[in-house]
């Protein structure tokens, strides 16, 4: 990943979170509808359209455990997902998560840890929006 990313079309309140999410990379924010440097790596929100001239596109979206409250209410997220293939909820194309789960051989320790984490989430009654 390059040292500089272009974040395209993000509202002001998301900018600090975008910076935190891609640190230590530098971020150049470009308003929707404006031109981006040709071939640049561009971060867009969710399934928003990518700008003309973008090189690699990374999609940023709420993670599985987001927050107490909604982003529409300008509540800061607990987790975001960044994916260069697709997004976990888009069944029309694979995502990096889907590819990882389909191809990686997980160790016994990783499987035990994942099962314990899943059980903890269930026991606490956590959902995407708590």
Short mmCIF file of C-alpha atoms in Angstrom, two decimals:
data_model
loop_
_atom_site.label_atom_id
_atom_site.label_comp_id
_atom_site.label_asym_id
_atom_site.label_seq_id
_atom_site.Cartn_x
_atom_site.Cartn_y
_atom_site.Cartn_z
CA UNK A 1 0.00 0.00 0.00
CA UNK A 2 1.41 3.42 -0.88
CA UNK A 3 2.33 6.05 1.68
CA UNK A 4 -0.38 8.41 0.39
CA UNK A 5 -4.05 7.55 -0.14
CA UNK A 6 -6.83 9.66 -1.63
CA UNK A 7 -10.07 9.60 0.39
CA UNK A 8 -12.92 10.42 -1.95
CA UNK A 9 -16.22 11.99 -0.92
CA UNK A 10 -16.00 11.63 2.87
CA UNK A 11 -17.97 14.02 5.10
CA UNK A 12 -16.00 16.12 7.57
CA UNK A 13 -16.97 14.08 10.66
CA UNK A 14 -15.48 10.88 9.16
CA UNK A 15 -12.12 12.43 8.30
CA UNK A 16 -10.41 11.86 11.70
CA UNK A 17 -11.56 8.24 11.67
CA UNK A 18 -10.30 7.76 8.10
CA UNK A 19 -6.91 9.15 9.14
CA UNK A 20 -6.81 6.81 12.13
CA UNK A 21 -7.87 3.83 10.03
CA UNK A 22 -5.12 4.23 7.41
CA UNK A 23 -2.30 5.48 9.68
CA UNK A 24 0.62 5.88 9.25
CA UNK A 25 -0.26 6.72 5.64
CA UNK A 26 -0.98 10.30 4.68
CA UNK A 27 -4.50 11.04 3.40
CA UNK A 28 -5.54 13.58 0.80
CA UNK A 29 -9.28 14.28 1.01
CA UNK A 30 -11.07 15.01 -2.25
CA UNK A 31 -14.72 16.05 -2.42
CA UNK A 32 -17.13 13.92 -4.46
CA UNK A 33 -17.19 15.10 -8.05
CA UNK A 34 -13.64 16.46 -7.97
CA UNK A 35 -10.78 14.88 -9.91
CA UNK A 36 -8.32 12.53 -8.24
CA UNK A 37 -4.70 12.09 -9.33
CA UNK A 38 -4.58 9.55 -12.17
CA UNK A 39 -3.76 6.04 -10.95
CA UNK A 40 -3.93 6.92 -7.26
CA UNK A 41 -5.08 4.53 -4.56
CA UNK A 42 -8.51 5.77 -3.58
CA UNK A 43 -10.56 5.04 -0.46
CA UNK A 44 -14.35 5.33 -0.88
CA UNK A 45 -17.18 4.78 1.58
CA UNK A 46 -19.11 1.55 1.13
CA UNK A 47 -20.44 0.97 -2.35
CA UNK A 48 -20.23 4.63 -3.36
CA UNK A 49 -19.04 5.05 -6.94
CA UNK A 50 -15.33 5.33 -7.45
CA UNK A 51 -13.95 8.41 -9.20
CA UNK A 52 -12.65 8.39 -12.76
CA UNK A 53 -8.92 7.87 -12.94
CA UNK A 54 -8.64 5.89 -9.72
CA UNK A 55 -6.01 3.17 -9.67
CA UNK A 56 -6.66 0.72 -6.84
CA UNK A 57 -9.93 1.26 -4.95
CA UNK A 58 -10.27 0.41 -1.26
CA UNK A 59 -13.77 0.34 0.19
CA UNK A 60 -14.28 1.41 3.80
CA UNK A 61 -17.41 0.40 5.70
CA UNK A 62 -18.78 -0.20 9.18
CA UNK A 63 -17.36 -3.33 10.80
CA UNK A 64 -19.28 -6.20 12.37
CA UNK A 65 -19.34 -4.47 15.77
CA UNK A 66 -19.92 -0.84 14.95
CA UNK A 67 -21.04 1.26 17.91
CA UNK A 68 -23.71 2.26 20.34
CA UNK A 69 -25.67 4.39 17.89
CA UNK A 70 -25.60 4.98 14.17
CA UNK A 71 -23.12 6.68 11.90
CA UNK A 72 -26.01 8.77 10.57
CA UNK A 73 -26.17 10.24 14.09
CA UNK A 74 -22.43 10.98 13.86
CA UNK A 75 -21.54 8.32 16.42
CA UNK A 76 -17.88 7.32 16.14
CA UNK A 77 -17.41 3.68 15.07
CA UNK A 78 -15.72 0.96 17.10
CA UNK A 79 -14.67 -0.85 13.94
CA UNK A 80 -14.44 -0.31 10.22
CA UNK A 81 -13.58 -2.74 7.44
CA UNK A 82 -11.29 -1.81 4.55
CA UNK A 83 -11.36 -4.13 1.55
CA UNK A 84 -9.75 -3.91 -1.88
CA UNK A 85 -11.88 -6.67 -3.45
CA UNK A 86 -15.45 -6.02 -2.32
CA UNK A 87 -17.43 -5.74 0.89
CA UNK A 88 -18.58 -8.53 3.16
CA UNK A 89 -22.28 -7.83 2.57
CA UNK A 90 -22.08 -7.67 -1.25
CA UNK A 91 -22.94 -11.12 -2.60
CA UNK A 92 -22.23 -10.08 -6.21
CA UNK A 93 -18.45 -10.27 -5.81
CA UNK A 94 -15.89 -11.70 -3.40
CA UNK A 95 -14.35 -9.74 -0.56
CA UNK A 96 -10.92 -10.10 1.01
CA UNK A 97 -12.65 -11.64 4.05
CA UNK A 98 -14.43 -14.21 1.89
CA UNK A 99 -11.20 -15.04 0.05
CA UNK A 100 -9.31 -15.41 3.34
CA UNK A 101 -11.94 -17.71 4.84
CA UNK A 102 -12.03 -19.83 1.68
CA UNK A 103 -8.28 -20.22 1.24
CA UNK A 104 -6.43 -19.92 4.57
CA UNK A 105 -5.62 -22.98 6.62
CA UNK A 106 -6.29 -21.88 10.18
CA UNK A 107 -4.30 -23.44 13.02
CA UNK A 108 -6.05 -25.27 15.85
CA UNK A 109 -5.17 -22.37 18.18
CA UNK A 110 -6.72 -19.84 15.79
CA UNK A 111 -9.91 -21.92 15.57
CA UNK A 112 -10.12 -22.22 19.37
CA UNK A 113 -9.57 -18.48 19.76
CA UNK A 114 -12.21 -17.69 17.11
CA UNK A 115 -14.76 -20.00 18.75
CA UNK A 116 -14.13 -18.39 22.15
CA UNK A 117 -14.51 -14.90 20.68
CA UNK A 118 -17.73 -15.85 18.90
CA UNK A 119 -19.13 -17.31 22.12
CA UNK A 120 -18.18 -14.17 24.05
CA UNK A 121 -20.00 -11.99 21.50
CA UNK A 122 -23.10 -14.22 21.78
CA UNK A 123 -22.94 -14.30 25.59
CA UNK A 124 -22.73 -10.50 25.77
CA UNK A 125 -25.59 -10.11 23.30
CA UNK A 126 -23.51 -7.88 21.06
CA UNK A 127 -24.82 -6.88 17.66
CA UNK A 128 -23.61 -4.51 14.98
CA UNK A 129 -25.51 -1.64 16.64
CA UNK A 130 -25.83 -1.93 20.42
#
